[in-house]
Structures are given as C-alpha cells and as structure tokens.
Coordinates of C-alpha atoms in Angstrom, one line a residue:
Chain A
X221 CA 172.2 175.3 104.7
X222 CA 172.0 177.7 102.0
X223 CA 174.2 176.1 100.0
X224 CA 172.4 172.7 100.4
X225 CA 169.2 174.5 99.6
X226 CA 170.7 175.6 96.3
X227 CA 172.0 172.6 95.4
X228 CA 168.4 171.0 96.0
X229 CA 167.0 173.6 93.6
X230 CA 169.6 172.6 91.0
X231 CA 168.9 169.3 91.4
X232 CA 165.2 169.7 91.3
X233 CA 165.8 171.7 87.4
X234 CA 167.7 168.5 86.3
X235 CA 165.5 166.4 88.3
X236 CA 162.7 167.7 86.0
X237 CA 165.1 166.5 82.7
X238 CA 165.4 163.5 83.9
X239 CA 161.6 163.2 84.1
X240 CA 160.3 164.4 81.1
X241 CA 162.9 161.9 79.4
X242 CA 161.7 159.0 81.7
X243 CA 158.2 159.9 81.1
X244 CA 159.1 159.5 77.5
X245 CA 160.7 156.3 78.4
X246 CA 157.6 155.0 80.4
X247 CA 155.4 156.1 77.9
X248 CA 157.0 153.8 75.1
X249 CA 157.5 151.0 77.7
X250 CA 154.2 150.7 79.0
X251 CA 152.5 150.6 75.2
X252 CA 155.1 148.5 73.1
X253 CA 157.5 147.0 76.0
X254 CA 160.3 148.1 74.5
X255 CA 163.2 150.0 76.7
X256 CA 163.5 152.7 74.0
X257 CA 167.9 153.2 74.4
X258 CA 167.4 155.8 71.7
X259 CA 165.1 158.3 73.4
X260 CA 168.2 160.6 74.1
X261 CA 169.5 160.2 70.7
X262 CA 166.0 161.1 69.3
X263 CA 166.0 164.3 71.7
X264 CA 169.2 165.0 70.4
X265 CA 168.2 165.1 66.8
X266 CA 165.0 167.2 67.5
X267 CA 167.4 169.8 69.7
X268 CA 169.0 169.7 66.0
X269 CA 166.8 170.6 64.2
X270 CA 165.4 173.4 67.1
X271 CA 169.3 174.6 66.2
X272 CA 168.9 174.4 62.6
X273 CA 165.2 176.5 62.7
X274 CA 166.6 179.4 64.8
X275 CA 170.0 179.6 62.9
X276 CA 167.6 180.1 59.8
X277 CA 166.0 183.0 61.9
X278 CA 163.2 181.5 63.4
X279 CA 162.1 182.9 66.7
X280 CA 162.7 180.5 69.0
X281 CA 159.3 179.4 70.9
X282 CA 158.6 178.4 66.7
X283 CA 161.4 176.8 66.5
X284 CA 160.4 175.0 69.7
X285 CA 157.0 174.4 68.2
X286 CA 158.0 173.1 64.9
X287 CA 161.2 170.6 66.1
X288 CA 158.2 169.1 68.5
X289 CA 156.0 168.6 65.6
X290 CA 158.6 167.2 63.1
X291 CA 160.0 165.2 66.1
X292 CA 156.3 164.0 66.8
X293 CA 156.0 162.5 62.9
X294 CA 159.7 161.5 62.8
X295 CA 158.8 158.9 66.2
X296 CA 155.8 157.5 64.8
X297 CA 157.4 157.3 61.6
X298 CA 160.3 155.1 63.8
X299 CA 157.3 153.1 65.5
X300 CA 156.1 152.3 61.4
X301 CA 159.2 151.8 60.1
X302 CA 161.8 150.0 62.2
X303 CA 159.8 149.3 64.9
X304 CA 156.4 147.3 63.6
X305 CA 158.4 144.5 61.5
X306 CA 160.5 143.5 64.7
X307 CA 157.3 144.1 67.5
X308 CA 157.2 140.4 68.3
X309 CA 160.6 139.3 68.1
X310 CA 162.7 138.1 71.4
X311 CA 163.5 141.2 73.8
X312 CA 167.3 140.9 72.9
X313 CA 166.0 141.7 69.1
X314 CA 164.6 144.9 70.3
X315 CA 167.1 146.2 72.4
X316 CA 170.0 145.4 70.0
X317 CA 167.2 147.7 67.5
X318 CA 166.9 150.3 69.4
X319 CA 170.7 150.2 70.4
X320 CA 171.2 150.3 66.6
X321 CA 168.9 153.2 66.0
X322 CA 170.7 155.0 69.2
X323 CA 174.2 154.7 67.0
X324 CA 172.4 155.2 63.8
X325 CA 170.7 159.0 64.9
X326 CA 174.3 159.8 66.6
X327 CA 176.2 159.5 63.3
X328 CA 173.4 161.2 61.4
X329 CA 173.4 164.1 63.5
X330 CA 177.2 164.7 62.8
X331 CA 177.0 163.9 59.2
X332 CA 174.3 166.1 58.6
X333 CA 174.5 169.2 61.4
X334 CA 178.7 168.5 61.4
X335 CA 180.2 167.5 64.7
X336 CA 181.6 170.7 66.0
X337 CA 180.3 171.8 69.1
X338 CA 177.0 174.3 68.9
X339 CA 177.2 177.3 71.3
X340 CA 174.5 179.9 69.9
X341 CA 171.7 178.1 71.0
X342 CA 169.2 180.8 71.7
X343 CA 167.7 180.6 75.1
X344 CA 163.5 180.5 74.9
X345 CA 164.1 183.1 78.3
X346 CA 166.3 185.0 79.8
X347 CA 168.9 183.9 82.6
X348 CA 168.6 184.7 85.9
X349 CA 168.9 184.3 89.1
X350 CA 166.9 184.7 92.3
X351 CA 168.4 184.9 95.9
X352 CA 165.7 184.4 98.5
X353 CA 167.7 184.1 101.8
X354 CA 170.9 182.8 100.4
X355 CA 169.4 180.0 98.2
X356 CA 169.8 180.7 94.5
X357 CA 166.9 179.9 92.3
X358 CA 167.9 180.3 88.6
X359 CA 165.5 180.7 85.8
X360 CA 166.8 177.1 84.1
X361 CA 165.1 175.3 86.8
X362 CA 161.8 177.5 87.3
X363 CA 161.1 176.5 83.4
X364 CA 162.3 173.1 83.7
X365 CA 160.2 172.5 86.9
X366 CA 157.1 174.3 85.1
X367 CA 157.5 172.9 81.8
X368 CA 157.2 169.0 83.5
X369 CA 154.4 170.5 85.8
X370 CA 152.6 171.4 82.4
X371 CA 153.4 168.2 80.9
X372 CA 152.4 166.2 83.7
X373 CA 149.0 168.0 83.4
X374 CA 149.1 167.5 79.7
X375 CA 149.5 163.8 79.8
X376 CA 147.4 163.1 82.6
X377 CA 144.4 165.3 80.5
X378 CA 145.4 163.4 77.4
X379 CA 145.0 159.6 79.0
X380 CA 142.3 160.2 81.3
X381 CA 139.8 162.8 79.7
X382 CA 139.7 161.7 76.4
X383 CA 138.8 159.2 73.5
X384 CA 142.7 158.4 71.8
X385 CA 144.1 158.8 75.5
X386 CA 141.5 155.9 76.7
X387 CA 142.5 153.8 73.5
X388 CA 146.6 153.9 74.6
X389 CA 145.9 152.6 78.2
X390 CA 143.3 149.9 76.2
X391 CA 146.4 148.7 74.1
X392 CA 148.7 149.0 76.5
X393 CA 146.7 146.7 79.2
X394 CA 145.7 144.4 76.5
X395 CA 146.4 145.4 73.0
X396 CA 144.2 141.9 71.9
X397 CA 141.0 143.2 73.6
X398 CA 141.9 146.6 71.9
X399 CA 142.0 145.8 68.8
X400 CA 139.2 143.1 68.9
X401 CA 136.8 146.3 69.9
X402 CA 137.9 148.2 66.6
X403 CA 141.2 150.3 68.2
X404 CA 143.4 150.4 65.6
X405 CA 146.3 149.1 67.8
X406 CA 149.3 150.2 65.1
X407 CA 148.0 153.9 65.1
X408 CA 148.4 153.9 69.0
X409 CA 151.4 152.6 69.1
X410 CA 152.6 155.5 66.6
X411 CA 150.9 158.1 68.5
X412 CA 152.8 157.0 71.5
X413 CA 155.8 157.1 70.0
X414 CA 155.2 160.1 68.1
X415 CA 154.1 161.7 71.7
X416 CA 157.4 160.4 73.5
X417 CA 159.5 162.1 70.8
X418 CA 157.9 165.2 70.9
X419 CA 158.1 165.2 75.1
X420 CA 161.9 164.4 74.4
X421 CA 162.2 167.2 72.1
X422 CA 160.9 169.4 74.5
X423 CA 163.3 168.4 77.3
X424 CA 166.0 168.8 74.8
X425 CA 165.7 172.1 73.5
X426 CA 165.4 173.4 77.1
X427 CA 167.9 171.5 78.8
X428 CA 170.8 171.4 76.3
X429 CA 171.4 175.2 75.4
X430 CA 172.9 175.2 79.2
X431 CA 175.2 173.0 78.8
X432 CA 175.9 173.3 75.1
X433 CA 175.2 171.1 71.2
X434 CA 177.1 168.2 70.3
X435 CA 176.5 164.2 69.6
X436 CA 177.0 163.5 73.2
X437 CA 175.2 165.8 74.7
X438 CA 172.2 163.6 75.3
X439 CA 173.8 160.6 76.7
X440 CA 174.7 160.9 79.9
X441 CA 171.3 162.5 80.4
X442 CA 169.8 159.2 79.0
X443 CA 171.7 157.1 81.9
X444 CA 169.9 159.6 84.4
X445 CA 166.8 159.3 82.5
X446 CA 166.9 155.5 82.6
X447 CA 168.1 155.7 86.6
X448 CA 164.9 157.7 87.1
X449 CA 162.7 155.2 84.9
X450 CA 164.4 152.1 86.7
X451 CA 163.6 153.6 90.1
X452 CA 160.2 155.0 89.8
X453 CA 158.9 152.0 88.0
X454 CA 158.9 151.4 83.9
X455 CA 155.2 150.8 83.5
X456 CA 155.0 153.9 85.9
X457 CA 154.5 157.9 85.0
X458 CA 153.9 158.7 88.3
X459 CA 157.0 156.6 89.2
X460 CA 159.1 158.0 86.6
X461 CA 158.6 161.6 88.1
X462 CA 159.1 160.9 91.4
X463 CA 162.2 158.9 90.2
X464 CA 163.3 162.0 88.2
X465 CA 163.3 164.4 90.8
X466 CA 165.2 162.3 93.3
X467 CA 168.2 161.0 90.7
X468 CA 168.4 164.7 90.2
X469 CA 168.4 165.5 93.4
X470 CA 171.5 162.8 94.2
X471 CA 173.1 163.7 91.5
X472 CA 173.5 167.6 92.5
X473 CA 174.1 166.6 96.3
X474 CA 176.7 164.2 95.1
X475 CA 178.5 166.8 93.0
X476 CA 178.4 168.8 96.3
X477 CA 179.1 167.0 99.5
X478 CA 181.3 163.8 97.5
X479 CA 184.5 165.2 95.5
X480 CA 185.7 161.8 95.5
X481 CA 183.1 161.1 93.1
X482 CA 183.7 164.3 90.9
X483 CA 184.2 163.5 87.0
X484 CA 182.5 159.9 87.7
X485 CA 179.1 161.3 89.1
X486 CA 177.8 158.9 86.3
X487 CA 178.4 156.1 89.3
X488 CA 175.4 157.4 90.7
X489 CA 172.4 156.7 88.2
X490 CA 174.1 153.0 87.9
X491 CA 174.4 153.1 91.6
X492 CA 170.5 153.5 91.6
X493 CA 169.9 151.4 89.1
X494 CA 172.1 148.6 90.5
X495 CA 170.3 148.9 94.0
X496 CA 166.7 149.3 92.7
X497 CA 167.2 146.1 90.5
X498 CA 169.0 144.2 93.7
X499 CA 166.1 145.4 95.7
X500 CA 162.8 146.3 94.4
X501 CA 163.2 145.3 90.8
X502 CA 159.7 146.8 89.5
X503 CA 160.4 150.3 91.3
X504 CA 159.1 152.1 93.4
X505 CA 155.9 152.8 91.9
X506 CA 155.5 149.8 89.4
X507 CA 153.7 146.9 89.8
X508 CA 154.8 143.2 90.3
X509 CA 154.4 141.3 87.4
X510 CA 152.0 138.6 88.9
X511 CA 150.5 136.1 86.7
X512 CA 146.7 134.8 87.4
X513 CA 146.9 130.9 86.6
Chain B
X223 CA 116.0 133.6 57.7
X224 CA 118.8 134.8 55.4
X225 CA 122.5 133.9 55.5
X226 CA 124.7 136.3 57.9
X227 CA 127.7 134.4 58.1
X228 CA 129.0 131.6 55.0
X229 CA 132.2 129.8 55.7
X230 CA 133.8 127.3 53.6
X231 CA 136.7 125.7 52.7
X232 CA 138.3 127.6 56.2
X233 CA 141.6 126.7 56.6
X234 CA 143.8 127.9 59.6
X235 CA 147.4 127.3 60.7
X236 CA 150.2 128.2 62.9
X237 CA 153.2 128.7 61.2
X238 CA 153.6 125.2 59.3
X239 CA 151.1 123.6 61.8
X240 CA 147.6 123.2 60.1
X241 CA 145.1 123.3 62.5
X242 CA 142.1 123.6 60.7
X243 CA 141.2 121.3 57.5
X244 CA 138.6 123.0 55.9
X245 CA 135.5 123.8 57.7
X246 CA 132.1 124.5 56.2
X247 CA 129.2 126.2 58.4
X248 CA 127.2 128.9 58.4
X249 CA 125.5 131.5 60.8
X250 CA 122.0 132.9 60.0
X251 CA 120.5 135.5 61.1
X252 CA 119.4 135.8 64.7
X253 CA 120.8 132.5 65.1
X254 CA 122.7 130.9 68.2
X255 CA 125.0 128.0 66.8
X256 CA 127.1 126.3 69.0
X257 CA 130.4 124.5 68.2
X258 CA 131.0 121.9 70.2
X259 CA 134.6 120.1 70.6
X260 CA 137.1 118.6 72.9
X261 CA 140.6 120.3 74.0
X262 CA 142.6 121.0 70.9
X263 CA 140.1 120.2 67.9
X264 CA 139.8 123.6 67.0
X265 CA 137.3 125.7 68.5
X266 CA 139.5 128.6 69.3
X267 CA 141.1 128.9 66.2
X268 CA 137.6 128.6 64.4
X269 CA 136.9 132.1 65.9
X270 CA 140.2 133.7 66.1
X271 CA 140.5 132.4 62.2
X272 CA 136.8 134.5 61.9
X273 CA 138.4 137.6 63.9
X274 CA 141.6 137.6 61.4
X275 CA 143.6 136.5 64.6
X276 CA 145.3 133.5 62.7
X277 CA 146.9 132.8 59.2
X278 CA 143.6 131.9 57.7
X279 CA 142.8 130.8 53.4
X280 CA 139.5 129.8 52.2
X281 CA 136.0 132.0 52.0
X282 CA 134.2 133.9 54.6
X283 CA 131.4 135.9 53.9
X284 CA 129.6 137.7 56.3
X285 CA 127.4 140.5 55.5
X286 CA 127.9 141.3 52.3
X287 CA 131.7 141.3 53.1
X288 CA 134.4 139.0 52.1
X289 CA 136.1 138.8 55.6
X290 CA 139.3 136.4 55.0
X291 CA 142.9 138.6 55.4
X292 CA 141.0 141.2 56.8
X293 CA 142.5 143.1 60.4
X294 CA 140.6 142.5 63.5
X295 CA 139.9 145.8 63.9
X296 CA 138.2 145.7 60.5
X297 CA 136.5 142.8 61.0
X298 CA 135.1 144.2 64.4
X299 CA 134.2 147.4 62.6
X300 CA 131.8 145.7 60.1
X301 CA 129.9 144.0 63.3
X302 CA 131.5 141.2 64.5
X303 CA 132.3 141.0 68.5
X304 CA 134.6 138.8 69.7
X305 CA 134.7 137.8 73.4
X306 CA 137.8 135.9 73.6
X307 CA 138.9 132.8 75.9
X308 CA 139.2 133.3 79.8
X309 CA 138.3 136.8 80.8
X310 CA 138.5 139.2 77.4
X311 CA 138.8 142.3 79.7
X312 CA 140.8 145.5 79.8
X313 CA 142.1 144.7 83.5
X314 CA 143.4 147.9 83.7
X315 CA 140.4 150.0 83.0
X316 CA 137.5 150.3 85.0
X317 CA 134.5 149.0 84.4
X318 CA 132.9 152.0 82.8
X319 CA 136.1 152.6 80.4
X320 CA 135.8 149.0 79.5
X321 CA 132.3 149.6 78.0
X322 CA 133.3 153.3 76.3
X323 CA 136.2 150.9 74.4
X324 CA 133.8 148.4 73.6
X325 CA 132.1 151.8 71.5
X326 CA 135.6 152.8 70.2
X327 CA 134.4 152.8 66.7
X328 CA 130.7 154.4 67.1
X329 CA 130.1 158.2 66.4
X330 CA 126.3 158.3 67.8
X331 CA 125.3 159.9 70.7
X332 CA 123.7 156.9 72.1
X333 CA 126.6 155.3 73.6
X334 CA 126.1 155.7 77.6
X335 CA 122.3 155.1 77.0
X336 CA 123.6 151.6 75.8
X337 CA 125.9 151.6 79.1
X338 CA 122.8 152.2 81.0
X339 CA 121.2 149.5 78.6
X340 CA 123.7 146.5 80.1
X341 CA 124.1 147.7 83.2
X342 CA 120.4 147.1 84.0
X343 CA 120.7 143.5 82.1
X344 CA 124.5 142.8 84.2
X345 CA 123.3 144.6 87.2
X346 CA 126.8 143.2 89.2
X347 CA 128.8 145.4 86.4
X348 CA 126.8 148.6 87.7
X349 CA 127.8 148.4 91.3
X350 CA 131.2 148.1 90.3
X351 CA 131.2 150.8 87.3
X352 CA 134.6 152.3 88.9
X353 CA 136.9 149.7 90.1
X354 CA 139.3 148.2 87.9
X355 CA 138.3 145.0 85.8
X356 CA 140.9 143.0 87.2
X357 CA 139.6 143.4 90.8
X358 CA 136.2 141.6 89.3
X359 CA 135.4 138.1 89.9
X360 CA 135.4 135.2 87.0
X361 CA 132.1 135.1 86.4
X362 CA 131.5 139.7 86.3
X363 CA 134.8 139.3 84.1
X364 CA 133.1 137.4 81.9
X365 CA 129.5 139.3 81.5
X366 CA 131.7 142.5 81.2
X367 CA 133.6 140.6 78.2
X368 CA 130.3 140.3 76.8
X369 CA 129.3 143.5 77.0
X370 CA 131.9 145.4 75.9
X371 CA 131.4 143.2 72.9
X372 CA 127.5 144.2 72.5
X373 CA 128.5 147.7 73.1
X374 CA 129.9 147.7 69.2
X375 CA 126.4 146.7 68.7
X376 CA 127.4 143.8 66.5
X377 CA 125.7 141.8 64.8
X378 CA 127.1 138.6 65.3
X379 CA 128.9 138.0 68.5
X380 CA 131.7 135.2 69.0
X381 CA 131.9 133.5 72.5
X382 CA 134.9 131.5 73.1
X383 CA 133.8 128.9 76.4
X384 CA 132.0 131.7 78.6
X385 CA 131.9 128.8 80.8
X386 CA 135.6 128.1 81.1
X387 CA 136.5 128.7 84.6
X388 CA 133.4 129.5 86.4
X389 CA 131.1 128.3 89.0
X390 CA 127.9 126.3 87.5
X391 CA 125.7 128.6 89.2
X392 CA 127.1 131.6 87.3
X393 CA 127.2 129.7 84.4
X394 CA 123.5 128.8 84.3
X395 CA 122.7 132.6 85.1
X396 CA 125.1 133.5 82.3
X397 CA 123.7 131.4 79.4
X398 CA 120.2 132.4 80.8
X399 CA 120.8 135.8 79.9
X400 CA 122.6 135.3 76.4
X401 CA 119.5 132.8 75.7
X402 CA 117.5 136.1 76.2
X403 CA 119.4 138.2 74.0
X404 CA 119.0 135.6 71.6
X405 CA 115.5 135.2 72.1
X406 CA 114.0 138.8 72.3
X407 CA 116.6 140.8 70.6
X408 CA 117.2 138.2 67.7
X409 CA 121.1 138.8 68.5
X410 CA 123.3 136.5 66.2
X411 CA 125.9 134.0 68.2
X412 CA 128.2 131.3 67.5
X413 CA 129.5 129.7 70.7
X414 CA 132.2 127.7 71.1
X415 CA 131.9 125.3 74.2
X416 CA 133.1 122.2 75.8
X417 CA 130.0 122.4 78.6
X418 CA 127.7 120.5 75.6
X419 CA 124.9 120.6 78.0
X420 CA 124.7 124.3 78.6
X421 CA 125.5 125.3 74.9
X422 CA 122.6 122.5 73.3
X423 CA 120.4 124.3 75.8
X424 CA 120.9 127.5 74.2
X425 CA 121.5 127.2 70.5
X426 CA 119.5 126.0 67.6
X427 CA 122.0 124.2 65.4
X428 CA 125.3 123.1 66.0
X429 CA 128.6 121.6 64.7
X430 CA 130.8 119.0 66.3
X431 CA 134.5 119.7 65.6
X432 CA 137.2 116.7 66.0
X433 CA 140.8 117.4 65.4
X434 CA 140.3 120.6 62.6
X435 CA 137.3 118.6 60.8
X436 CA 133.7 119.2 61.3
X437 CA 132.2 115.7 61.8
X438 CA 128.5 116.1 62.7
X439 CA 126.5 118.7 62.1
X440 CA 122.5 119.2 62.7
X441 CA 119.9 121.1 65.2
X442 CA 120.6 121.4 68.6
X443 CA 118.1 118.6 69.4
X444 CA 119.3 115.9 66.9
X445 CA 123.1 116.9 68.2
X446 CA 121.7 115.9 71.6
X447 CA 120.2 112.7 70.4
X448 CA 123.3 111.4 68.3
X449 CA 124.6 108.3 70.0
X450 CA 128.4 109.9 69.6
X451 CA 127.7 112.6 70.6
X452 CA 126.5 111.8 73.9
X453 CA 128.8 109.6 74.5
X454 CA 131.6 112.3 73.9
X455 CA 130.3 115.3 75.1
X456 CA 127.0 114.9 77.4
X457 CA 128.9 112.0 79.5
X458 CA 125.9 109.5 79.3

C-alpha cells in the first residue's frame, strides 16, 4: 500500500509537468488554434538559457526569473515572426510550422549550448525526502505540485480579474468581435504566446535538473504533455490539469505494477491519446464543436 | 448638418473577385441612412470595406480621418462601431464582459455608468447580466451586439441586417429603439437591410445597391415612392 502510495505521489510531481506544459498547450490552442508541437522544444531552450545564467554565476531563482522573462519575449517574438504570416493557412501548414520550429530550436540548442549532456544544473531547493507512514513524499513533487497550484491561481487571476486577461478569452471566442471593439487581436495573440513560453520555461527549469540537460530532454515530456492536453480537452485549462495529473499518475503506476511495459512506458500517453480520440474526441472537459445553422 | 462620413470611388474585392464597383455616399451627422439591397449586391462588404475587413481602394473620410487601409481596431478606435451580420457577440463571455469589451479602448471612469445606461434601454440584457451570450436568444443577441457597439461610444455605428433571423415582433421592438437613439440622442447610423420596410421606416436617406453599384439613391420617402423600388424591395 505504501508503495502504491508513493508511486501516486511520484506520479502526482510529474503529473504537475505534464500540466503546466498542457496548460501552455491549451493556452496557445484555445487563442490561435494551433497544436503548438514545439512547446517542449521552446521549454527546452528557456531550461538553456536558466543553464547558461547560473553557469555565469547567477543565483538561481534569478536565473529562473530572467529565462522566464527572455522566454516570455522570445514566444511572442515566435507568435510575430513565424507565426502571423501563416495564421490563416490550412491546418496541415501550421503543424508542418510548428513541427519545423520543433526541429529548428533542437538543432539550435546544440549548436549553440553544444550537445553534451548538462549535469550541474543547480536545484532552486534542496532534495529531500519525507516518510509519513511508509509513503515517500520528496521535495521534487511538493514544488512541482505547488508551483502548478500557484500557476493555476495565476492564470485563473490573470483571465478572469482583469482587463488584458478579458481581451484573450474576447479573441479567443471570437477574435472578429474583438478586434471590431478596438482589441488589438495581434498583441493578444503575442501575449499568449509570450505567456505559454514563459509557463513552459518554468516547468522546465524545475522539472529537468532531475533528470538531467540535453536536446531530448523535453520530448518525451511533450508526448505526456500532449496525452494530458488530448485527454482533458484542448480548448480546456481546467481539462488540461485534470488530464495532467492522471497521465502522470498512469504513467508512475505503469512503471510500477507493468514491467512488461518497462523502457516503452511511452505506449501509455499514445495509449490515452488513441483511446480519448476513439472515444470522447473533445476530452473530457472540452466542448463539442457544435455549429448553430 | 456637416459631413461625418464621405465615401467615393469605394472599391472592394476578394482576392481577384471585385465585389464592389465604386460606390459614392455619404453619412452626416446624426443621420440614419439605410442601404438597401438584395442577397449578394454588396451590403456586407460596403461595411466590412468601412471597418478595414476587406481589400478596399478608393477614399473614405470620416471625421477628419482618411479611413481606407486602416486596421479594424483603428478604425473602431476613431468611433466607428460595427455590429456585424447574425449575432456580433462574444458567446463565450457573459453578458456583462461583453459590454466591458465593447469599452476595451476607453480610459474614463464612466464605463459601468454607461452599462447601467443600456441596461435600462435593453432591459432583457440586465436580467441576464451573468449568463453567457451564447445561452441568449436571436433577438437579446442582437440588442447585446448593439450595445457593445455603443459602449465605444461611437459616433457612427454600422448595422449589418439587425433583422436577419428574428421574429417580426422583435424586430419592430428593435428598430423602435435604434429610431430613438437616432432621434433623441442624434446617434449616426448606416444600416444595411433587406427588410426595406422596417429600414425606410427608420432612416432619412438611403441608397439602393444592385450587384456592387449604387443605382438609386434619395430620402427615405422618395426611395419608398420609386416605382423600382417597390417593386424590388417593398413586394407591392
């Protein structure tokens, strides 16, 4: 029981990865309709340059601070820049764009940070771990857990208390209206992308000093990520932490109870992703596309 | 009555598709002008070609301001509203959060006196200040469209068929109420409609629009007396 318990917990502090990254996913999604396939590759380059600040010496919650900020202007500089001149081309345009700009941050991140393996990461805390009963709590997941609890509370301040966060659900429901009441619809858009970056930066440099720096390290966080999105609903936030918390959940009770699955736990975000899509394509939170003739 | 709006020459197409030849009209102030025209002549694209909505050439002047390859958002920032075709809502917002967009761009601190202000003139949209637009019916869409639009407090507001869609009663009790805000608070409109009836009842002066080309033009009253146009758009 205890071991199932700590297994839960584990999966919980993933779970909450997997969520932030979703949200980040959901956030893009639900103002441009674009599946962004290079939100883990962005987190990636922001965990860079978190890297890059605290090998120059920066104390780390800085270094935190300042990757979020530069990752903030780098996404809505992507929004401006290759994003804007393709906005209303076919779906199959944007993906194969957002594909490209997943291969294109990968090989910039080796050319320019080199593509050895980074393992002095600092930690923003310490590690430890609790043992109530015989459940083991670690520190890794009480941040991860808190860190989405604060960003949930964040986001849902930002959207529903005040002026810029009521203009992104305007553009997002109908970015025509929007704009024909004076919202400048292209500064939105930026902001939400500038906003998902910075949330993907923040999962990044918490999550991937446990399990080390390197060109990959994001990707098969991204699958979870897009398992989480896929189950919880796209057009969803609430949906996307809910779907978070339980792909993390299956994935660290898979690990456990299924060795046949051990080295290919990968089958279970596609697993979900499969089923949801066979089942309940919007999600579980999301909302049937349903159009009014 | 000076000049608030001067078009001429307005072209407008869609990709290689011309769809308006080169209209001449114009607005003045406290005005209601009416654009009348069958399916496909134009009307929509008259006002989305106003709002910077379509690939527009020729001169619009409105205010002082030379409007043509302006954004929307500009365009709505120097006080024109735009209620668009079939239900211009935010259907995710509620009611209230409809109106506060429909402010976006003011920085007085009069804003939810003006909520107040349309609430008592759209008394429906009070009752309903919290639910989302989308749960609203056709015709509370529609006066919610509106005001959103007068909550920019523009000064010339652009109706694309209020009418489409609704039931004649709400109609009637619609164009009643944008005939008083014409009336008593000398608010500018140009409304485009295929119900010739309604929108003659309403407006001063008026265009007829036939496939991209205005082809009658005069008050409301002579409009209503032209033998062609009766026989096209009043059905006697």
């Amino acid at each position: 029981m205890s071991l199932f318990l700590t297994q839960l917990m584990n999966g919980i502090g993933n779970g909450a990865v997997y969520a932030s990254l979703a949200l980040a996913l959901v956030l893009i999604f639900r103002t441009t309709g674009i599946l962004n396939f290079a939100q883990g590759e962005m987190a990636l380059y922001s965990t860079y340059l978190f890297w890059y600040f605290t090998d120059r010496g920066l104390p780390v919650v800085v270094a935190i601070l300042a990757a979020m900020a530069l990752s903030f202007i780098g996404g809505a500089l992507v929004e401006r820049v290759v994003i804007r001149p393709v906005e209303h081309s076919s779906p199959l345009v944007l993906v194969i764009v957002t594909i490209g700009l997943f291969l294109a941050l990968n090989s910039i991140v080796q050319v320019q940070f080199g593509s050895d393996i980074k393992t002095n990461l600092p930690r923003a805390y310490p590690k430890h771990t609790w043992r109530p009963g015989n459940v083991q709590i670690s520190a890794d997941t009480l941040v991860l857990v808190g860190m989405l609890a604060v960003v949930c509370v964040l986001l849902y301040l930002l959207f529903q208390r005040t002026k810029i966060g009521l203009a992104m659900r305007a553009v997002a429901s109908s970015s025509e209206s929007a704009r024909l009441s004076g919202v400048p619809v292209g500064q939105m858009l930026m902001f939400g992308w500038g906003l998902a970056a910075a949330l993907g930066a923040l999962a990044g440099v918490l999550v991937i000093p446990q399990i080390g720096l390197q060109a990959s390290s994001m990707q098969s966080i991204l699958v979870f990520s897009f398992a989480a999105a896929a189950l919880g609903g796209f057009d969803s936030p609430v949906g996307a932490v809910v779907g978070g918390l339980i792909v993390g959940v299956a994935e660290a009770l898979t690990t456990q109870y299924v060795h046949a699955l051990n080295g290919i736990v990968l089958i279970v975000p596609f697993g979900l992703i499969l089923g949801v899509l066979m089942v309940r394509p919007q999600g579980l939170f999301g909302r049937r596309t349903v159009e009014r003739v | 009555m000076s000049v608030l709006l001067e078009v001429s020459e307005l072209r407008a197409s869609y990709g290689a598709v011309r769809v308006l030849h080169g209209l001449d009209f114009v607005v003045n102030e406290g005005e209601a002008v009416v654009i009348l025209g069958a399916n496909g002549a134009g009307k929509t694209t008259t006002l989305r070609a106003l709002s910077g909505m379509v690939e527009t050439s020729g001169h619009v002047h409105f205010d002082g301001h030379s409007i043509v390859g302006s954004r929307s958002e500009q365009i709505s920032r120097i006080g024109i509203a735009h209620v668009p075709q079939g239900r211009g809502t935010i259907v995710d917002l509620t009611v209230a959060e409809n109106l506060r967009i429909g402010a976006y761009r003011r920085r007085d601190r009069e804003v939810a006196a003006d909520i107040e202000r349309w609430y008592d003139v759209f008394p429906k949209l009070e009752a309903r200040a919290d639910q989302q637009a989308g749960n609203l019916s056709g015709g509370e869409q529609q006066m919610l469209a509106i005001a959103r639009a007068l909550m920019s407090r523009p000064k010339l507001v652009l109706l694309d068929e209020p009418s489409l869609g609704l039931a004649p009663i709400v109609t009637q009790e619609l164009f009643r109420t944008l005939g008083e805000l014409n009336h008593t608070e000398g608010l500018s409109m140009l409304i485009v409609e295929q119900n010739a009836n309604l929108a003659l009842g309403i407006g001063s002066r008026g265009y007829v629009l036939e496939t991209g080309s205005i082809v009658v033009s005069g008050t409301t009253d002579e409009l209503a007396g032209d033998d062609g146009v009766r026989r096209a758009y009043l059905g006697v």
